[in-house]
Amino acid sequence: MFDFPFKSIEEALYMNGHGIYVWSVVLVVTFCLIYAFAYYKIKLKKFKKKFNEPN
Amino acid sequence: MNVFYLEYLKLKKKTRHWIGPIIVFILIMIAYPLTVEFLEKDLEKGFYSLLWISILLSMMLATEDIFLEDYNDGTLEQTIISISSFPFLIAKKIFIYWFMIGIPISLFSFLFSLGITKNLNISLLVFPFAMICSYIFLNLFVFGSALSLNKGSVLGAIITMPLALPVLIVLGKGVIAIQFGINYLELLLLLLGSLSIIITSVPFIVSYIIKAHLE
Amino acid sequence: MYKYIFYFSLFIYIFSLVWGVLFTQEDFVQGNSFRIIYLHVPASFLSQSIYAAMAISSVIYLIWRVKLSAYLILAMAPIGALVTFLALFSGSVWGIPTWGTWWQWDARITSTLILFIMYLGLISLHNSFSNHEKADKLLSWLVIVGFVNIPIIKKSVDWWSTLHQSASITLTDKPTIDPSMLYPLIGSIIGFFGIVICLIIISSKVQIFKREKTKSWIKDYV
Amino acid sequence: MNTELIKAENISFKINENRLFHNLTFSLNKGEALHITGSNGSGKSTLIRIILGITPQSKGSIMIINNNNICYLGHKNALKGYLSVIDNLMLHGLNNHKDLNYYLEKLDLIKFLDVVVANLSFGQQKKLALLRVFLNDSDLIILDEPFVGLDKDAHDFVKNFLLKELETGKAIVYTSHIDCEIESKVLNLQ
């Protein structure tokens, strides 16, 4: 079930020419998810700061 | 006072909002043959899709600030407190817009269709389709412009465009049906049915939305 | 609780992605590009589920006036837009090697695009009303209208022929793909689902802070 | 016969968790004028809109006798800039009123009948909007900042007109920063 079909890392990156599609999607998805988490985390932090500051 | 007459007067004086959409429609129609090389066959192919989309666009232009002006100068508040049936007023207003903008555009689409396809039969059948779809689009965009009353018309267009898409698809089907002479009546009736639902529901929805905006 | 969900789903997602992308056999027909499935299917699956969840919470808001469900709608809309964008993007990238085109006007793709536009519209709509409660109400109605409109668009575009393959996994039929490809797919769906739920939890927290900042209990909450 | 036109009990208003006013109680009888004062943003206009029924109050009850018979002039004057004066009067159904010429002459507007409203000065537009108040026959007159932008003569004219209306048993609600000595009740929103 876990068989590595590629001979080397380079081949895994290249994937017979399809690598660019696969890896670009992987990159974009990761970037978007990280961005979303960071965005909301920062916003949340700002709110919490605002509540703690004046008192 | 006769609301029809007043709305007519207002629209007539606002030349930009009355003639503007019609002129844009005509300009698109004139520009179309220039973009294709003058081959009769190619002209016919894309003509109707362009026709429906330009009707859509000019209706969007027409309703851009159907309520904005009344909202800005305070007329909406006055009408809400003085008039007993606000939805009815909105329905009348939409009808006036259709009468002043939608019908001329339908007539022009008949003329352009005749000019490009040289087929009187098809063009005569396209005319009722144009009349109905312009009224539907008008209602939908009135809904959109009411939603985005203080935010500009783009927001309203974003929200109402998805609602207009099924109508566009039916229109596309309709033209094919006319060209092959099959069951176009069904599609016309389908459009008429949805129009009747839209005509009766949109004024109430819009009046609710406007009241929410004024609060 | 949130932390457990987050780390658990993150682990599952990364594990099944690595498994799917690197440790499965090449697809017979599509070659290596099929590996996008592990990113595309969870996103497109969730893009519709989030809208359905929004519709459910709008119904709850309209019937029982639960404030929290209104906040949930607002919290879910941007995330739904993001997920839909991911589905569209991965789908069109996948389309280049397999169909030879990055865009095709068929029922699923078109309705997903409309879904994306509707998410954008819903996000921007809420700001245009000064009274937030009225805006919540209108927004919920619009979500429901959109929920009805999506199947209509899908059906009407379906009248044309379609390129898109039918769903690989359905609840009723036996799966049509090989188990070695199926398990990482299920894993990635579960993992992505958990991650999106975590995102929704944070963004609804932000919404609650935004809307309830004057309440006294929120200070204790901080 | 009941002379009470407005009866408000414990009205509160709050929008998006911002409280504007709390537990206001007042009533208005025929022949009385209610002056609503308060600093900017204290909710004067909102209170007027609650009385008009455009904005619902958050709490409390407000009762208005004869809801449809109100003459209202807000700070937006409901005039169409691209129409002439006479067309604007027609929009409000006033072009055939029997007292129209008298008031037009008093307010120096008679010369401008065919002028497009956008070309009038701010004060003239205000006067034109006030014409609607002068020519009305409703029992309750509600004015939001009626004296802004008026010259001395027009100010006195409006004041005298309102006093005369009060004598005939009408009731007036208005907001204003300046004192104009017609009020019989003052409601101060902090």
Coordinates of C-alpha atoms in Angstrom, one line a residue, chain B residues 1 5-7 9-11 13-14 69-75 77-78 80-84 211 213-215, chain D residues 15 49 52-56 67-68 70 72-74 76-80 82-83 87 90-93 95 132:
Chain B
M1 CA -51.5 62.6 -7.9
Y5 CA -47.3 60.5 -14.7
L6 CA -44.9 61.7 -12.1
E7 CA -42.5 58.9 -12.6
L9 CA -41.9 63.1 -15.8
K10 CA -39.0 62.4 -13.6
L11 CA -37.5 59.8 -16.0
K13 CA -36.2 64.9 -17.4
K14 CA -33.3 62.7 -16.5
E69 CA -31.6 59.6 -6.0
D70 CA -34.8 59.3 -3.9
Y71 CA -32.7 58.0 -1.1
N72 CA -30.2 60.8 -1.2
D73 CA -32.7 63.6 -1.4
G74 CA -35.1 62.2 1.2
T75 CA -38.0 61.5 -1.1
E77 CA -38.7 58.8 3.6
Q78 CA -41.5 61.1 2.5
I80 CA -42.9 55.8 3.1
I81 CA -44.7 57.9 5.7
S82 CA -47.3 59.3 3.4
I83 CA -48.1 56.4 1.1
S84 CA -50.1 53.4 2.3
K211 CA -37.3 50.1 4.8
H213 CA -32.0 50.7 4.8
L214 CA -33.8 53.7 6.0
E215 CA -33.9 52.6 9.6
Chain D
I15 CA -28.5 50.2 17.6
R49 CA -37.8 58.9 12.9
L52 CA -42.7 58.9 12.2
G53 CA -42.6 55.1 12.4
I54 CA -39.6 54.7 10.1
T55 CA -37.3 53.3 12.7
P56 CA -38.8 51.0 15.3
N67 CA -50.6 58.0 11.6
N68 CA -51.1 58.8 8.0
I70 CA -48.3 63.8 9.3
Y72 CA -42.7 65.9 7.8
L73 CA -39.7 67.9 6.7
G74 CA -36.3 66.3 7.4
K76 CA -33.0 66.1 3.4
N77 CA -35.5 68.3 1.6
A78 CA -36.9 65.8 -1.0
L79 CA -36.4 68.2 -3.9
K80 CA -35.3 67.1 -7.3
Y82 CA -33.0 68.6 -12.1
L83 CA -36.6 69.7 -12.1
D87 CA -42.4 70.7 -11.4
M90 CA -46.2 69.2 -8.8
L91 CA -44.3 66.2 -7.5
H92 CA -45.7 66.9 -4.1
G93 CA -49.1 67.7 -5.4
N95 CA -49.2 73.1 -7.8
R132 CA -44.8 71.9 1.9

